[in-house]
Coordinates of C-alpha atoms and ligand atoms in Angstrom, one line a residue:
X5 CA 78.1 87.4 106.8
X6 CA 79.3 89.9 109.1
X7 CA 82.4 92.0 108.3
X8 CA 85.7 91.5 109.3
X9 CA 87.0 94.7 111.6
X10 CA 90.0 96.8 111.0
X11 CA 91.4 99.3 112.9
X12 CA 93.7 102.0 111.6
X13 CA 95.8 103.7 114.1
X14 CA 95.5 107.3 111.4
X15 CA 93.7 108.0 108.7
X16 CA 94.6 107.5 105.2
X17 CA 93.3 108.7 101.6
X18 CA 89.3 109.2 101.1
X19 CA 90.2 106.4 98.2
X20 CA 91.4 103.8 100.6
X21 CA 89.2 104.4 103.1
X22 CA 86.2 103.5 100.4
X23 CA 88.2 100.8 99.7
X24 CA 88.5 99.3 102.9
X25 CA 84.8 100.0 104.1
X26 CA 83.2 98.1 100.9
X27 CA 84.9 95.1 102.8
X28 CA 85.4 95.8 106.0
X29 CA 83.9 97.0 109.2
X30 CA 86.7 99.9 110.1
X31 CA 87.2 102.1 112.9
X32 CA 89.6 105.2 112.3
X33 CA 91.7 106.4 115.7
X34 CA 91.5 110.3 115.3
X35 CA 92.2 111.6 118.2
X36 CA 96.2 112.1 119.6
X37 CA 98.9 111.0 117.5
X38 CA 100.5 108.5 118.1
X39 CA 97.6 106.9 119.6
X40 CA 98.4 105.6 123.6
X41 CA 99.2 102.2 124.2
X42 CA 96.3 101.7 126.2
X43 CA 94.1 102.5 123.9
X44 CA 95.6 100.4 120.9
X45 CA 95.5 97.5 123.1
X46 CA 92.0 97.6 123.5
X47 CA 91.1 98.6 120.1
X48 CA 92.8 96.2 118.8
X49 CA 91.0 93.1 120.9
X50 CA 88.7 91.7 118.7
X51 CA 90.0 93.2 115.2
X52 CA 91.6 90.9 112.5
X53 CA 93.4 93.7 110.7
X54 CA 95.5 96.4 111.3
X55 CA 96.9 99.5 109.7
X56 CA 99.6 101.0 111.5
X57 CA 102.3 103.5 111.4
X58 CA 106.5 103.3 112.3
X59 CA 105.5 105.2 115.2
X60 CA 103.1 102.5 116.7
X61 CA 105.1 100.2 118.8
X62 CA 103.2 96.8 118.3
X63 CA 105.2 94.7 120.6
X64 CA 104.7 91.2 122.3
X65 CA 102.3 92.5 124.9
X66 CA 99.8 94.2 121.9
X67 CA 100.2 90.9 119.7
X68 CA 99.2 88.8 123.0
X69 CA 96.0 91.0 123.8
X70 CA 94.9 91.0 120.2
X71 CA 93.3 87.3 120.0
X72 CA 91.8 87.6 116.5
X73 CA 94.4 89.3 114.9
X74 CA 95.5 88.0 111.2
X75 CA 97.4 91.2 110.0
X76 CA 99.7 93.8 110.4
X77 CA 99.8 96.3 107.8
X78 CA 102.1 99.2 108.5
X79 CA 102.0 102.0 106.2
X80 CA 106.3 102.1 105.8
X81 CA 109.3 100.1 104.7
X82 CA 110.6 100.4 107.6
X83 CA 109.4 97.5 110.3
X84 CA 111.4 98.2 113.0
X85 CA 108.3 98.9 115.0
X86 CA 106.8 95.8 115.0
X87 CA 107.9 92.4 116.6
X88 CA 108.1 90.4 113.8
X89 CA 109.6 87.4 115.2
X90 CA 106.7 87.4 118.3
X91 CA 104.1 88.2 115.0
X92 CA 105.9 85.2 112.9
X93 CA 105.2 82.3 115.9
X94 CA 101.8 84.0 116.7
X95 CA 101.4 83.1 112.4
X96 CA 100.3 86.7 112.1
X97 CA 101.2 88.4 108.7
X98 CA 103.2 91.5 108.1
X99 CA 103.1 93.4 105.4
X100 CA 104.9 96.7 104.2
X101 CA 105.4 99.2 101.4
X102 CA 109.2 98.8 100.1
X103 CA 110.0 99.8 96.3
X104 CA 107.4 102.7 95.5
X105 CA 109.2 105.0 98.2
X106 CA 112.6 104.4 97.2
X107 CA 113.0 107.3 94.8
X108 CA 111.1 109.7 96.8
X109 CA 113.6 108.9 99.8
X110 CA 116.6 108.5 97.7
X111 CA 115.5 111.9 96.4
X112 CA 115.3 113.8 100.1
X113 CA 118.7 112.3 100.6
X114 CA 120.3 114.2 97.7
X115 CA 118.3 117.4 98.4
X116 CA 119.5 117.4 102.2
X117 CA 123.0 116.9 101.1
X118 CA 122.8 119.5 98.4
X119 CA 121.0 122.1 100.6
X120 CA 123.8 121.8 103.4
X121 CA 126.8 121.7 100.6
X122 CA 125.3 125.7 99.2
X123 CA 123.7 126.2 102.5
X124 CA 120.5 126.7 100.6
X125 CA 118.0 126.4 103.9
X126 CA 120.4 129.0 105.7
X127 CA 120.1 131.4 103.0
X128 CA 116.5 131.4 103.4
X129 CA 117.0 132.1 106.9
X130 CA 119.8 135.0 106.4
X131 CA 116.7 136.6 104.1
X132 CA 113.8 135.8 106.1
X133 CA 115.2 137.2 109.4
X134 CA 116.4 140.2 107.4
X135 CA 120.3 139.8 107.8
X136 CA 121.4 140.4 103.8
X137 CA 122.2 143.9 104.1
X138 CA 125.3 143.3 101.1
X139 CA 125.5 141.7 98.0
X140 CA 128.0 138.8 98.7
X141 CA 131.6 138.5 97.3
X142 CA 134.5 136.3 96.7
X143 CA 134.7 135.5 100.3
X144 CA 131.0 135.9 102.3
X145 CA 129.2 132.6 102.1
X146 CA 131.1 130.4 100.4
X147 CA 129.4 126.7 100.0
X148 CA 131.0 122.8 98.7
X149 CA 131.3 121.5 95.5
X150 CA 129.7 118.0 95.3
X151 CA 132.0 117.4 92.1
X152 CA 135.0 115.2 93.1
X153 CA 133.9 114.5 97.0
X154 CA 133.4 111.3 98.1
X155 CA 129.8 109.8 98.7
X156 CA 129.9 107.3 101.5
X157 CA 126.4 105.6 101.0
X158 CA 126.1 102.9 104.7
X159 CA 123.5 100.5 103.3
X160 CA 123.5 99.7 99.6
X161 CA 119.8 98.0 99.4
X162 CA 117.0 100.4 97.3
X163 CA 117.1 103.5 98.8
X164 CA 121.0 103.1 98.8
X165 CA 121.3 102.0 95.2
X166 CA 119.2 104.4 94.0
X167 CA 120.8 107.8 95.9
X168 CA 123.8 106.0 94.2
X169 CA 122.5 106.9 90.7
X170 CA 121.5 110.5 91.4
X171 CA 125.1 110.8 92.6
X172 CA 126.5 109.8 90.1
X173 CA 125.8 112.6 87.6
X174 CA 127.0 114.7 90.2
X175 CA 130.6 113.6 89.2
X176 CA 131.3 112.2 93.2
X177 CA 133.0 109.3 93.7
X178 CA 130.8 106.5 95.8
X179 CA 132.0 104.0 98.2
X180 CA 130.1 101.9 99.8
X181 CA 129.2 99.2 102.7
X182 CA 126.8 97.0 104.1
X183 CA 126.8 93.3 105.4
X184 CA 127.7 91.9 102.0
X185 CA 128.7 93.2 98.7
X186 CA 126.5 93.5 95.6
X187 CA 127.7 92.2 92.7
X188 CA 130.2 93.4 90.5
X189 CA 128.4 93.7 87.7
X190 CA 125.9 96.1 89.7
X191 CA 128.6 97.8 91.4
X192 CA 129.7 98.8 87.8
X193 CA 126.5 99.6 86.5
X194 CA 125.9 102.6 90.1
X195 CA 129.7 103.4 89.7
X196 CA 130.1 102.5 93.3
X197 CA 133.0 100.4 94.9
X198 CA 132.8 98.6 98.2
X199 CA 135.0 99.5 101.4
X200 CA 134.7 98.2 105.0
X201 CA 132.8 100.6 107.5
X202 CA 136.1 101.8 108.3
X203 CA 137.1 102.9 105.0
X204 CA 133.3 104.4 104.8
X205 CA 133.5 106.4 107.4
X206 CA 137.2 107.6 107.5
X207 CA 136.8 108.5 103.4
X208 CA 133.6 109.9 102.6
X209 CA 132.8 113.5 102.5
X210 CA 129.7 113.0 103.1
X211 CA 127.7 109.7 104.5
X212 CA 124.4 109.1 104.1
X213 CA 122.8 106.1 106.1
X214 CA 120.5 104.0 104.7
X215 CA 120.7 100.8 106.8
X216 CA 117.4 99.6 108.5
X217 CA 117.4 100.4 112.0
X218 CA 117.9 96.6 113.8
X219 CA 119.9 95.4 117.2
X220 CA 123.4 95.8 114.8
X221 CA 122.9 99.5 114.3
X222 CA 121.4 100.8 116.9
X223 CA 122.8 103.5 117.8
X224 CA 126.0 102.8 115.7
X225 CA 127.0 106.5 114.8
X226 CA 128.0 107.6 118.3
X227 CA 131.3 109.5 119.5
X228 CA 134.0 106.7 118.8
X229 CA 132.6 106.8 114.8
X230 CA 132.1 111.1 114.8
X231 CA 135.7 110.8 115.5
X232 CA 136.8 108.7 113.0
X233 CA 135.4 110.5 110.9
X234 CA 136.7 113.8 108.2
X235 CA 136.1 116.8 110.7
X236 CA 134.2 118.4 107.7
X237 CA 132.1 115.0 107.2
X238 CA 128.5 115.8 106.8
X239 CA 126.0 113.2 108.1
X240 CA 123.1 112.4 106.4
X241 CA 120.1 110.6 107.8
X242 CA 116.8 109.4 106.3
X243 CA 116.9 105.7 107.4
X244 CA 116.0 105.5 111.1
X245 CA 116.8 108.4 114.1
X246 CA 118.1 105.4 116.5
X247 CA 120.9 104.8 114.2
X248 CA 122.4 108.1 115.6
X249 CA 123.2 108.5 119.1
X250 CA 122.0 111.9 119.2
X251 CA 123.6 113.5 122.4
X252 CA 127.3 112.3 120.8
X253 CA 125.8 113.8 117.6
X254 CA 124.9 117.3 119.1
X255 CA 128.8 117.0 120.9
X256 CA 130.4 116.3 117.8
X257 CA 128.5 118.9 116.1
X258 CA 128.9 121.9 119.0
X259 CA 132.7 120.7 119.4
X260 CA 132.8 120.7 115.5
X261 CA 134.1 117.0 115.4
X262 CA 132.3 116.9 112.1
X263 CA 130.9 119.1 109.3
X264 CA 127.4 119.4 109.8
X265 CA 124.3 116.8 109.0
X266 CA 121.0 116.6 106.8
X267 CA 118.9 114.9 109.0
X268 CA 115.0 113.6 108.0
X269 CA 114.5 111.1 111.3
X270 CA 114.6 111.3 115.3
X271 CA 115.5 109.5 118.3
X272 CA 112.4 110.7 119.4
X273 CA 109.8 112.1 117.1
X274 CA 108.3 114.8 116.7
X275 CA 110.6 116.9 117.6
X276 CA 110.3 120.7 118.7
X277 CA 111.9 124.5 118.1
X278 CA 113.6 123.6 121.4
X279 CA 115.6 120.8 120.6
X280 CA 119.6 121.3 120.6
X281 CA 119.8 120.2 116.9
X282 CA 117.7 123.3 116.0
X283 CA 120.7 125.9 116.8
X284 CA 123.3 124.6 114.4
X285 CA 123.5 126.8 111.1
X286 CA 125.1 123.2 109.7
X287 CA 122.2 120.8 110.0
X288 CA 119.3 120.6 107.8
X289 CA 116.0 119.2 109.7
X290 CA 113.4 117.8 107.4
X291 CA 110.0 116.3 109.9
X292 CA 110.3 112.7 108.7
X293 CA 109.3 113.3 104.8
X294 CA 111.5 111.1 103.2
X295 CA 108.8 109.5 101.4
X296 CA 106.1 112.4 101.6
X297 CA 105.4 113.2 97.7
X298 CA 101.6 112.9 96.9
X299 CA 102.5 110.3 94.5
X300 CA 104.3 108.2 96.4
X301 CA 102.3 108.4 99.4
X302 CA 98.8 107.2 97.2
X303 CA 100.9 104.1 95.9
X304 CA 101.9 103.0 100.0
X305 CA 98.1 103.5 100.7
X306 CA 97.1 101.4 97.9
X307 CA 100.2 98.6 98.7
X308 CA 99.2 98.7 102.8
X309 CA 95.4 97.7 101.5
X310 CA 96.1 95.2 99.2
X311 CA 98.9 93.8 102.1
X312 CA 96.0 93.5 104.3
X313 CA 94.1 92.4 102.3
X314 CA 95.8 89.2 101.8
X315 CA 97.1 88.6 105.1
X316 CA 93.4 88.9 106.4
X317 CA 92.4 86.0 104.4
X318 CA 95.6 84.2 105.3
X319 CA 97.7 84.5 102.7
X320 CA 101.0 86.2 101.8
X321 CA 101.1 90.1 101.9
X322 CA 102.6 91.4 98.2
X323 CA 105.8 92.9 100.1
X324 CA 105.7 90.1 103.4
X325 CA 108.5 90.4 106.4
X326 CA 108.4 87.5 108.6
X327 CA 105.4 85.0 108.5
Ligands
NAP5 P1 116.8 97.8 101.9 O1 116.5 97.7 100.4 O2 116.4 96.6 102.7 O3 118.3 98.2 102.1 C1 118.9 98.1 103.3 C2 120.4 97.9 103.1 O4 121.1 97.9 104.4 C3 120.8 96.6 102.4 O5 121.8 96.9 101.5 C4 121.4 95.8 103.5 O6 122.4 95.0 102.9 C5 122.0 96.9 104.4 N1 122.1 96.5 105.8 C6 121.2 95.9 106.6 N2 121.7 95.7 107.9 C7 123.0 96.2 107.8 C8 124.0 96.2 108.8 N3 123.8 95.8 110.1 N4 125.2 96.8 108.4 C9 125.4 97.2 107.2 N5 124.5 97.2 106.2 C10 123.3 96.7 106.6 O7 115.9 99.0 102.5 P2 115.5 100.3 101.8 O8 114.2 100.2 101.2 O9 116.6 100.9 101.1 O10 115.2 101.2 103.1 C11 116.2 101.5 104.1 C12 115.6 102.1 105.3 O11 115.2 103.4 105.1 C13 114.3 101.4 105.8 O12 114.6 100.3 106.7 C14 113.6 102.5 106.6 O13 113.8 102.5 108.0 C15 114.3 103.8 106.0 N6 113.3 104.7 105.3 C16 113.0 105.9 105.8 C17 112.1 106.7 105.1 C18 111.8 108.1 105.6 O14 110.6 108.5 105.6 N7 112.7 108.8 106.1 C19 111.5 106.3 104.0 C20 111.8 105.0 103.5 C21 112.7 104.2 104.1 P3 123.0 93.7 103.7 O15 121.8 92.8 104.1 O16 123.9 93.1 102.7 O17 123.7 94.2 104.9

């Protein structure tokens, strides 16, 4: 019997690749990354799975040209990328890789909010571009205490819960919001109390979004929210880049509306030395690593083939959005 074909918009592991070729007949895009939409559409013609990444847009038009299509498997939590309603009436599966990158991104979220609190990544600059000439004293670059600051956490799902933990034995008090409350008994368990997205964004210290990025929060933190909020808020952002406006970020930031911001995601990605957010000593820019550990990054290779794996033949992914 002739094997099924896959396409895989990047490369992944040597393991999975093995993997996938024992069963499948694959073909690997190399070339430019992300690859064009042009040539995903006709790569993907005659295929019955595919591995993609949040950066490949597979919208309506790709579904429609893909006639033999049984499987999206992105290699993310985050599904933002796909059109998983048009996938859901077109009965093709979707699969993705929640749980085993929770800690790794929870974990980036507390280092970005550490790093800007003692200016840690600033430091290295100050040394690297030879500018500590003294040894500093009581005054010369001073830092924030976590201890006692509020922790505004938008989005209390995985990621959320879990940056709520490490928080906690940093002695800061949490508040928290999204759609609808967890329970009490979990809220007692984090230490975390629930407040509108008012109260979130007019109390915390620092907020840290964790929301997925969806028609509701699109674009949500813009100039009317900066405003609102503590003029020595930091920002912090590992969810999705679209979830800031960035322009009324870059205006609150230069007209020092707020703090400063840890930021791990894009509007538009990748971004360059040239970009506005580059020139603020206050904002921490990680390249979209939030769940980049080697550890964590063999365990979403091994979910994304066993989620295609099951959606080729039909049947429910392990971790299934939509159909
Ligand atoms: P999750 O478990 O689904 O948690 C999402 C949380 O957001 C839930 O608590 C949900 O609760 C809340 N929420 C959803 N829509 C909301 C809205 N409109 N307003 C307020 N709250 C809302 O997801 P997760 O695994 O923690 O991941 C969160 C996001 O992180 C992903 O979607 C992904 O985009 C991003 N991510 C990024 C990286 C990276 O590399 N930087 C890595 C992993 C994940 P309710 O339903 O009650 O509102």
């Amino acid at each position: 019997m002739e094997k099924k074909q896959v396409f895989l918009t990047r490369t992944l592991h040597n393991f999975a690749l093995k993997e996938l070729k024992k069963r499948y007949k694959i073909e690997i895009h190399s070339g430019k990354i992300p690859i064009s939409k042009t040539k995903l559409q006709v790569k993907i013609q005659n295929v019955e799975g595919l591995i993609c990444f949040p950066y490949d847009k597979i919208d309506r038009n790709l579904i429609d040209n893909a006639k033999n299509l049984k499987v999206i498997s992105t290699y993310s939590v985050g599904f933002d990328h796909i059109d998983i309603e048009y996938a859901k009436i077109k009965k093709i599966r979707v699969g993705h890789t929640p749980e085993v990158l929770t800690n790794a991104t929870a974990d980036l979220a507390i280092s970005l909010m550490l790093d800007i609190l003692r200016r840690v990544s600033e430091g290295d600059r100050i040394i690297r571009s030879g500018k500590w000439l003294k040894i500093y004293g009581a005054y010369d670059y001073v830092g924030t205490d976590p201890q006692g600051k509020t922790l505004g956490i938008f989005g209390l799902g995985r990621i959320g819960s879990t940056l709520a933990k490490r928080a906690k034995s940093f002695d800061m008090k949490i508040i928290y919001h999204s759609r609808n409350p967890v329970s009490k008994n979990k809220e007692k368990k984090l230490g975390v109390k629930y407040v509108s997205f008012k109260k979130l964004i007019t109390q915390s210290d620092i907020i840290s979004i964790h929301v997925p990025h969806t028609k509701e929060t699109n674009q949500l933190f813009n100039m009317k929210i900066f405003k609102k909020m503590k003029k020595t808020a930091i920002l912090i952002n590992t969810a999705r880049g679209k979830i800031i406006n960035e322009k009324d970020l870059i205006i609150a930031l230069n007209k020092k509306i707020i703090g400063g911001a840890g930021l791990d995601v894009y509007e538009l990605e990748p971004i360059n030395k040239k970009h506005p957010l580059t020139k603020f000593e206050n904002v921490i820019l990680a390249p979209h690593v939030g769940s980049s550990t080697k550890e964590t990054r063999k365990k979403m290779a091994e979910i994304t083939i066993k989620n295609l794996n099951l959606g080729i033949n039909g049947k429910k992914p392990i971790y299934s959005v939509g159909y």
